[in-house]
C-alpha cells in the first residue's frame, strides 16, 4: 500500500506543555529565552492538539489520507528523560493510535523530533554519549505500549538540522554555537538511532526507518573553490547522515574535525543496522560557494530565478526527482525503499472576506512535487509513501507562528481550524489514487 499522509511534530502542535506530568524539553527552555524565537513565540499552546486531537483525526479522515506521521514527546513519556515513566503521557499516544486506526489511518510515530528532555540537556544533551542508551530505553518503553498496533516507526527526525541549527549555529534549541565542533552531536544521534532500532525490533516493531533532510547541492560555479565548497556541504548535510546508515562508514571528515575519537569500535555496525525504509524530507536545493572566512568550509550563494515560499525558499520541484535519482545512483542496492516523510511550503494564507483560504501556490507546489516524485519512480526509485508537511499551521520553531505550512488554517487566537483550498485539492487527488500501488 502506498502511504499518502500528512506529518506533524509534538512540540509544534500539542501545547499543554505543563499538563499530565509532562517534563520540560529543550524547546520550552529555549523559546522562553528572550530573542530566541520571532516575537517570543513559544509552543506552550501551539495548536492545542493535546486537547483537540479528536478534531484533528477527523480532519485527516475527512481528507482521506491512509497514514499520519506524528512525533512522540520524549518528556511526556519520561519527564526526566530516563527513570520513572509517566503513564499519562503514554496514554495520550495510546488513545491517538486507537483513534487513527479506527479512522483507517496508519499511525507512523517519530520518536525524536528535537524536543530533548531538559534534564538530559543538563547532562550535555547530544554531546553526551550516555544519551544514546537512554534513547534506546525510551524507544523500548514506547514500543512496549504501542508496537502491537504500530507497524512502522521512525527513530529520528533530521539529525542534520538538529545538529546544524541546534548545536552548530545556535538558532534552534539547545542554542549552542559550536560550528564544526558540533560533530559529536551528529554521531551520538546516529548511534542512538542504531540502538533504538535494536530496541524497537526486540519489542516487536515490524518496520523501522529514520528520516533525513536531504538537499541537492549546486556549486555556484565550476571554479575549483566553489566545487570544493559544494562537496564539503554535500558531505556535512547529506553524506554525514546517509553514508553511515546505508554503508556503515563516514565520509572523509578529516578536514572538519581535529579528532574523531568520539567514534568507538563497533559504533558503525550498530548505526548501519538494516532499515525497512529511509525517510526523506525535501524542501529545496542549496547553491554553495567558496567559504567567506566565518569558520565554515562553504558559504550559501542563494538561488535566484525561481519562485519562493513565504520563508524565501526557492521552489524547484524537479529537484525532488534529482535528489531521489541521485540517492539511487549514489547508494545503489544499499538504498532501502524511500518514504517522502515531509514536503510542503509556507505561504501567507490570509483568509478572504468569505473566510476561505485560497492557497493556490501550495496546490501548485504539491502537484508539481508529487509529479517529480512519480518521475523518479518511473526512473526506477522505489518510493513507498508521501507525507505533506503539514496537516496544520503550527509553531514553526524559531519563526514562531509566522510561517504557515498547513493544509488546514489555524486561527491561533480561537484555535479554529479551516481547511484551505489545498486540503480540498488533496482530498480530490487522493480519491483518484490506487493505494495498492
Ligand atoms: C522539520 C519540520 C519543520 C519543517 C519546515 C523540517 O525541517 O522537520 O519540523 O517545520 O522542516 O521548516
mmCIF file of N, CA and C and ligand atoms in Angstrom, residues 12 113-114 157-158 213 281 283 313 342 389 396-397 405, ligand 1:
data_model
loop_
_atom_site.group_PDB
_atom_site.id
_atom_site.type_symbol
_atom_site.label_atom_id
_atom_site.label_comp_id
_atom_site.label_asym_id
_atom_site.label_seq_id
_atom_site.Cartn_x
_atom_site.Cartn_y
_atom_site.Cartn_z
ATOM 1 N N UNK A 12 5.437 21.195 17.939
ATOM 2 C CA UNK A 12 4.867 22.174 17.018
ATOM 3 C C UNK A 12 3.343 22.250 17.097
ATOM 4 N N UNK A 113 11.717 14.345 17.574
ATOM 5 C CA UNK A 113 11.642 15.488 16.658
ATOM 6 C C UNK A 113 12.075 16.727 17.452
ATOM 7 N N UNK A 114 13.317 16.647 17.988
ATOM 8 C CA UNK A 114 14.067 17.789 18.526
ATOM 9 C C UNK A 114 13.708 18.216 19.953
ATOM 10 N N UNK A 157 14.054 12.497 13.579
ATOM 11 C CA UNK A 157 13.767 13.444 12.509
ATOM 12 C C UNK A 157 14.978 14.329 12.266
ATOM 13 N N UNK A 158 15.500 14.281 11.059
ATOM 14 C CA UNK A 158 16.511 15.227 10.582
ATOM 15 C C UNK A 158 17.657 15.491 11.566
ATOM 16 N N UNK A 213 16.918 14.932 6.377
ATOM 17 C CA UNK A 213 16.670 16.068 5.499
ATOM 18 C C UNK A 213 17.770 16.044 4.448
ATOM 19 N N UNK A 281 13.044 14.082 3.926
ATOM 20 C CA UNK A 281 12.325 15.353 3.947
ATOM 21 C C UNK A 281 12.972 16.248 2.902
ATOM 22 N N UNK A 283 12.730 19.993 0.861
ATOM 23 C CA UNK A 283 12.141 21.323 0.715
ATOM 24 C C UNK A 283 12.713 22.117 -0.461
ATOM 25 N N UNK A 313 12.269 30.318 0.514
ATOM 26 C CA UNK A 313 12.925 29.132 -0.026
ATOM 27 C C UNK A 313 12.563 28.951 -1.503
ATOM 28 N N UNK A 342 8.366 14.316 4.559
ATOM 29 C CA UNK A 342 7.926 15.718 4.600
ATOM 30 C C UNK A 342 8.185 16.367 3.259
ATOM 31 N N UNK A 389 3.932 18.083 4.586
ATOM 32 C CA UNK A 389 4.168 18.921 5.757
ATOM 33 C C UNK A 389 3.429 20.219 5.519
ATOM 34 N N UNK A 396 6.379 27.138 14.037
ATOM 35 C CA UNK A 396 7.475 26.873 13.105
ATOM 36 C C UNK A 396 8.815 27.271 13.760
ATOM 37 N N UNK A 397 9.150 26.611 14.862
ATOM 38 C CA UNK A 397 10.446 26.749 15.523
ATOM 39 C C UNK A 397 10.838 28.223 15.709
ATOM 40 N N UNK A 405 2.392 26.373 7.208
ATOM 41 C CA UNK A 405 2.661 25.237 6.310
ATOM 42 C C UNK A 405 1.447 24.322 6.152
HETATM 43 C C1 LIG B 1 11.139 19.941 10.074
HETATM 44 C C2 LIG B 1 9.799 20.498 10.485
HETATM 45 C C3 LIG B 1 9.686 21.940 10.024
HETATM 46 C C4 LIG B 1 9.788 21.973 8.521
HETATM 47 C C5 LIG B 1 9.645 23.373 7.913
HETATM 48 C C6 LIG B 1 11.589 20.335 8.692
HETATM 49 O O1 LIG B 1 12.941 20.628 8.742
HETATM 50 O O2 LIG B 1 11.184 18.541 10.260
HETATM 51 O O3 LIG B 1 9.671 20.378 11.876
HETATM 52 O O4 LIG B 1 8.519 22.555 10.466
HETATM 53 O O5 LIG B 1 11.057 21.482 8.143
HETATM 54 O O6 LIG B 1 10.666 24.200 8.346
#
